[in-house]
Tab-separated table of C-alpha atoms in Angstrom:
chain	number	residue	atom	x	y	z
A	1	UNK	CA	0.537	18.234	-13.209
A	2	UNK	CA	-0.507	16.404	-10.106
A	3	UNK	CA	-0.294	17.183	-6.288
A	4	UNK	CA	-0.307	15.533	-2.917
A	5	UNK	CA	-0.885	17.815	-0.181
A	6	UNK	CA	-0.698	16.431	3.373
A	7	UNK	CA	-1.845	18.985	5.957
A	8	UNK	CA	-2.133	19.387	9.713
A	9	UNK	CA	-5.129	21.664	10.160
A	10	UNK	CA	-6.493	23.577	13.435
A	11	UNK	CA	-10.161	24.271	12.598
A	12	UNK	CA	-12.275	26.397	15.102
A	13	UNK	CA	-16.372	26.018	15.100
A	14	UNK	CA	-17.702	28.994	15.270
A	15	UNK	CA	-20.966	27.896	15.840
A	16	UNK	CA	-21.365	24.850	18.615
A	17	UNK	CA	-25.274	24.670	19.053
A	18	UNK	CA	-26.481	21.561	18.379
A	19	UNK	CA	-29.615	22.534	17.022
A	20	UNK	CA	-27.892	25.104	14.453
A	21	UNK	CA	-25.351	24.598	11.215
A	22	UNK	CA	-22.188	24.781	12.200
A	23	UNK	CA	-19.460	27.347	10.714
A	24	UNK	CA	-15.611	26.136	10.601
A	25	UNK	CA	-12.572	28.762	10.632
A	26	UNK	CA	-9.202	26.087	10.010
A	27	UNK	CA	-5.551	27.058	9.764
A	28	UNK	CA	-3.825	24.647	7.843
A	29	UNK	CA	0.150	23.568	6.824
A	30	UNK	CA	2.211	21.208	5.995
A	31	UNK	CA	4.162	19.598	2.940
A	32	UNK	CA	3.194	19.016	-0.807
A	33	UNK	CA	4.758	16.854	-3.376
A	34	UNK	CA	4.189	17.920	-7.238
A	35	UNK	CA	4.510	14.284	-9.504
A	36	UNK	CA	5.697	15.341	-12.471
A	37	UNK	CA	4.863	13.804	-15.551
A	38	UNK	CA	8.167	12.359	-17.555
A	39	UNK	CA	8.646	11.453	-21.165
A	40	UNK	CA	12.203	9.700	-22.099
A	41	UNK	CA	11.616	7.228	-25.053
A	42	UNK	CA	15.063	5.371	-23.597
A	43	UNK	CA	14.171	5.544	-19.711
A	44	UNK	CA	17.173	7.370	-18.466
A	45	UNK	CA	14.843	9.724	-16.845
A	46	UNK	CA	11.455	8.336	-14.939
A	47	UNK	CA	9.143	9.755	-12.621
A	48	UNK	CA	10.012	12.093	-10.373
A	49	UNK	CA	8.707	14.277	-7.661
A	50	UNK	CA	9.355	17.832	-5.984
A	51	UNK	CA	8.487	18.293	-2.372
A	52	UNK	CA	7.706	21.868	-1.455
A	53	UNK	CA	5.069	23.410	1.302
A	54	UNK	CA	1.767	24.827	1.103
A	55	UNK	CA	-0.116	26.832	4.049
A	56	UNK	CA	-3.369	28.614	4.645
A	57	UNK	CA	-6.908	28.580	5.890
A	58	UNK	CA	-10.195	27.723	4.922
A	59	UNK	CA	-14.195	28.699	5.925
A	60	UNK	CA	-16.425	25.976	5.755
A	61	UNK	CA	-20.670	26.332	6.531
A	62	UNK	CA	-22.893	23.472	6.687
A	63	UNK	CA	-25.591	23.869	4.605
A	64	UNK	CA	-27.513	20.902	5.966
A	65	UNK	CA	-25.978	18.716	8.717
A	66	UNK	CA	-22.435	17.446	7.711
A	67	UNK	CA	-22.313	18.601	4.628
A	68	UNK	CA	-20.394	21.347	4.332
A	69	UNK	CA	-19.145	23.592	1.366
A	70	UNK	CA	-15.857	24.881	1.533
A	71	UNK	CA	-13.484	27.483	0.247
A	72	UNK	CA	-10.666	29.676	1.040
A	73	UNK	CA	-7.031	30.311	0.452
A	74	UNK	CA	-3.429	28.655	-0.111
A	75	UNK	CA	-0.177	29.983	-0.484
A	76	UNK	CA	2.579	27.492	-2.267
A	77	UNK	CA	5.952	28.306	-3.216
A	78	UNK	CA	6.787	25.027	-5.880
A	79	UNK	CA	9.663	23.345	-6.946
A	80	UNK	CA	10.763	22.229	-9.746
A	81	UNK	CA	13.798	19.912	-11.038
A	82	UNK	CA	15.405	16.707	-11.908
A	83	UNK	CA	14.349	14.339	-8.452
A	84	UNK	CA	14.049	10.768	-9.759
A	85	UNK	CA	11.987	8.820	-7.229
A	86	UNK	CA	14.862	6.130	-7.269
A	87	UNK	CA	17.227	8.738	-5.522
A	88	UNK	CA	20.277	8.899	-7.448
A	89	UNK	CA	23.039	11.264	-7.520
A	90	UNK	CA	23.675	14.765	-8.614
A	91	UNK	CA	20.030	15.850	-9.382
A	92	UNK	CA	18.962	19.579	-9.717
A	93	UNK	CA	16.511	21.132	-8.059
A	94	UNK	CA	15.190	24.864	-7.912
A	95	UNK	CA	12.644	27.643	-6.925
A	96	UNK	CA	10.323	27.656	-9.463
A	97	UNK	CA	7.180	29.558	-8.888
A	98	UNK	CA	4.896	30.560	-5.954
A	99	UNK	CA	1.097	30.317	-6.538
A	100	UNK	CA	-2.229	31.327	-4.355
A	101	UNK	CA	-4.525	28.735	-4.729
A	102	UNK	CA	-8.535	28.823	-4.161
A	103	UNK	CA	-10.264	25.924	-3.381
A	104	UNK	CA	-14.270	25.109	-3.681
A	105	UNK	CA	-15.183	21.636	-2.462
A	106	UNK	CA	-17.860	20.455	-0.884
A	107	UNK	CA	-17.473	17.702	2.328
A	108	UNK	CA	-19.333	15.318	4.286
A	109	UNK	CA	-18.745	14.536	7.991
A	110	UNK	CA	-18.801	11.023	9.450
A	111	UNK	CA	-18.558	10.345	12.833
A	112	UNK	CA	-19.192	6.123	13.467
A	113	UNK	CA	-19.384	6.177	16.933
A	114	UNK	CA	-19.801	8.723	20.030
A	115	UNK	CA	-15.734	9.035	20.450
A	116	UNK	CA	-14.630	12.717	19.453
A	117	UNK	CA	-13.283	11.152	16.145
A	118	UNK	CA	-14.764	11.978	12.541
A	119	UNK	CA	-13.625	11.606	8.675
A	120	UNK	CA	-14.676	14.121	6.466
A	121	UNK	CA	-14.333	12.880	2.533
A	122	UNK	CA	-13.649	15.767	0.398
A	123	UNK	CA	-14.503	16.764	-3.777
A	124	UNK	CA	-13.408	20.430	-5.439
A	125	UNK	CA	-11.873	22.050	-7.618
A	126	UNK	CA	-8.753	24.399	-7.127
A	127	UNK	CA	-7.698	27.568	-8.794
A	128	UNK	CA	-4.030	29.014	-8.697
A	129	UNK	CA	-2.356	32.300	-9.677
A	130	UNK	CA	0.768	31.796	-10.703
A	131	UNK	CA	3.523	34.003	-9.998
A	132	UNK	CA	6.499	32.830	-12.076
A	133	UNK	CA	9.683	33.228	-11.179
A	134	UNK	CA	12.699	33.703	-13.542
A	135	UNK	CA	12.942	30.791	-16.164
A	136	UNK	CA	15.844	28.562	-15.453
A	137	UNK	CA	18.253	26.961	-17.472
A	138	UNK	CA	21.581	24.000	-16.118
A	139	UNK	CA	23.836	21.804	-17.391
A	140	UNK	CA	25.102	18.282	-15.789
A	141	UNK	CA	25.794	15.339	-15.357
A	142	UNK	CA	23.605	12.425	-14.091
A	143	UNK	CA	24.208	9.034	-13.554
A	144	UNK	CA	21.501	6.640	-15.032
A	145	UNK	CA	19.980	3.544	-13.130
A	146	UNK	CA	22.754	1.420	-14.039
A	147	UNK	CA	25.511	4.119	-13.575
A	148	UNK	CA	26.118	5.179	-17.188
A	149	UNK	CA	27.080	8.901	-16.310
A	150	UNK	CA	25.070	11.627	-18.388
A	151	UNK	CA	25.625	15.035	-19.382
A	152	UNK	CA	22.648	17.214	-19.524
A	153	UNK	CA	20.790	20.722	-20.891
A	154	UNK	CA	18.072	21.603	-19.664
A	155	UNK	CA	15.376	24.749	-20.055
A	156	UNK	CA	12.209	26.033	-18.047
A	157	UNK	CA	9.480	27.653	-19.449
A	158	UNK	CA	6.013	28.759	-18.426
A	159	UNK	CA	2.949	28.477	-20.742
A	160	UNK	CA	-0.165	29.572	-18.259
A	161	UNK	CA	-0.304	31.956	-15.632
A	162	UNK	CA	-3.389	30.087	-14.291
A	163	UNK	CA	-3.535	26.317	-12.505
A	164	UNK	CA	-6.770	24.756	-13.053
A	165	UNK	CA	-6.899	21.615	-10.680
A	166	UNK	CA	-9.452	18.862	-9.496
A	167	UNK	CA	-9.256	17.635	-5.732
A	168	UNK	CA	-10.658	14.874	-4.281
A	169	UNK	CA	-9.290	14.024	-0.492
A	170	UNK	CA	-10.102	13.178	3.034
A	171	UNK	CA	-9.557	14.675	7.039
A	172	UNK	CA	-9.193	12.514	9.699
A	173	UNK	CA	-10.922	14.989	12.581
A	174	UNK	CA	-10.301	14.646	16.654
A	175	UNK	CA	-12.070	16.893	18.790
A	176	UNK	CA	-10.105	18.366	21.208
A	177	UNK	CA	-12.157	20.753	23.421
A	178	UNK	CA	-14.686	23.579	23.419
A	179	UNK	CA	-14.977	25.226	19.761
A	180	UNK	CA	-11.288	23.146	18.449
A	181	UNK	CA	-10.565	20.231	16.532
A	182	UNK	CA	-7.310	19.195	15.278
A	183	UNK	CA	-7.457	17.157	11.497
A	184	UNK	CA	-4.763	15.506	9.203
A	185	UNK	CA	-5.874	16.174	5.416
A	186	UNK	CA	-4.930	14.433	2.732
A	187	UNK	CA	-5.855	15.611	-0.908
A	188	UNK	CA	-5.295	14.557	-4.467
A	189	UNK	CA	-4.834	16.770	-7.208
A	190	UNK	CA	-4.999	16.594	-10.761
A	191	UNK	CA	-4.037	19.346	-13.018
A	192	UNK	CA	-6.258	20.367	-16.037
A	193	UNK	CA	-3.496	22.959	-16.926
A	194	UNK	CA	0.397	23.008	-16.493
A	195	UNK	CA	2.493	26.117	-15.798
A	196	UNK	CA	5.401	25.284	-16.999
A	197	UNK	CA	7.691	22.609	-18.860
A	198	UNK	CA	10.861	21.516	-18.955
A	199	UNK	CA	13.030	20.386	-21.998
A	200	UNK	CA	16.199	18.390	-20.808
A	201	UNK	CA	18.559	17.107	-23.776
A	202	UNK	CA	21.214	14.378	-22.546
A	203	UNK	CA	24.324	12.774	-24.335
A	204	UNK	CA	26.268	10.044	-24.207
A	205	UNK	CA	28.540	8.553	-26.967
A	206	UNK	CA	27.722	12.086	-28.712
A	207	UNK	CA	24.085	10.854	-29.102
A	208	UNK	CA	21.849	13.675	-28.305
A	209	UNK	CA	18.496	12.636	-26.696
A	210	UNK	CA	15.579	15.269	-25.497
């Protein structure tokens, strides 16, 4: 499994002495997209994507200046379901499970010029509890890039109650006054586990495919 999370964050310094490390308190939300790996040997079905939310907050301390290590906590309910990225018709989508994620990265501050603006590139590694939800099971139809309409099975299942997942990202930081700055993060994940899978047969000319 692999995520993009793209977050609007509200962090507050708790510490603002120049001469000291500083400690960051940030609120963060905003949307995440889970690419989901697809295997079709006839390429009916392609990549797809679910969209779904994430929110939470992280502490970050400096341990020298700009370089901070992280952690903290995120709550996600995901999606899951048939989305092709080319948008076609008649595609199911559902409430698959919610997870708490904990993240441990490490970042490093760069601010180019005196202007209250600053990136912050960004390497971890997230952990998730999984909280799975009732496995689900459809039938439909779907129509396939050319049109050919498809009827389908499919069948969700969940192998891991664990999400093991590496990060690497960056925040794009504008201080806005006294102890508050205002970032848009952007992270990358790749999944060294995967919660669930889902088997989809389709037919047409009473050819069975899976």
């Amino acid at each position: 499994m692999k995520k993009l999370l793209l977050l609007l964050a509200f962090a507050m310094m708790l510490q603002n002495v120049s001469a000291q490390l500083k400690t960051y308190l940030t609120f963060e939300a905003g949307p995440q997209w889970s690419l989901i790996k697809v295997t079709d040997p006839n390429g009916v079905f392609k990549s797809a994507s679910m969209r779904s939310s994430v929110a939470g907050f992280t502490l970050g301390q400096e341990i020298i200046p700009n370089f901070s290590i992280v952690t903290g906590a995120y709550y996600t309910p995901n999606r899951n379901g048939i989305n092709m990225d080319d948008k076609r018709p008649h595609q199911s989508m559902w409430g698959s499970y919610n997870s708490l994620m904990v993240p441990l990265r490490v970042e490093y501050r760069i601010q180019p010029t005196e202007f209250p603006f600053s990136f912050t590139p960004r390497l971890g590694y997230m952990y998730g509890l999984v909280q799975a939800g009732s496995e689900y099971q459809a039938s439909g139809i779907l129509s396939a890039p050319d049109g050919t309409a498809y009827s389908y099975d499919l069948a969700e299942s969940f192998s891991t109650d664990n999400l093991h997942m590496l990060e690497v990202g960056v925040g794009l930081n504008l201080r806005i006054q006294g102890f508050w700055q205002a970032s848009l993060n952007i992270s990358y994940l790749a999944g060294l586990t995967d919660p669930f899978s889902t088997s989809l047969d389709y037919t047409e000319d009473g050819t069975t495919t899976t």
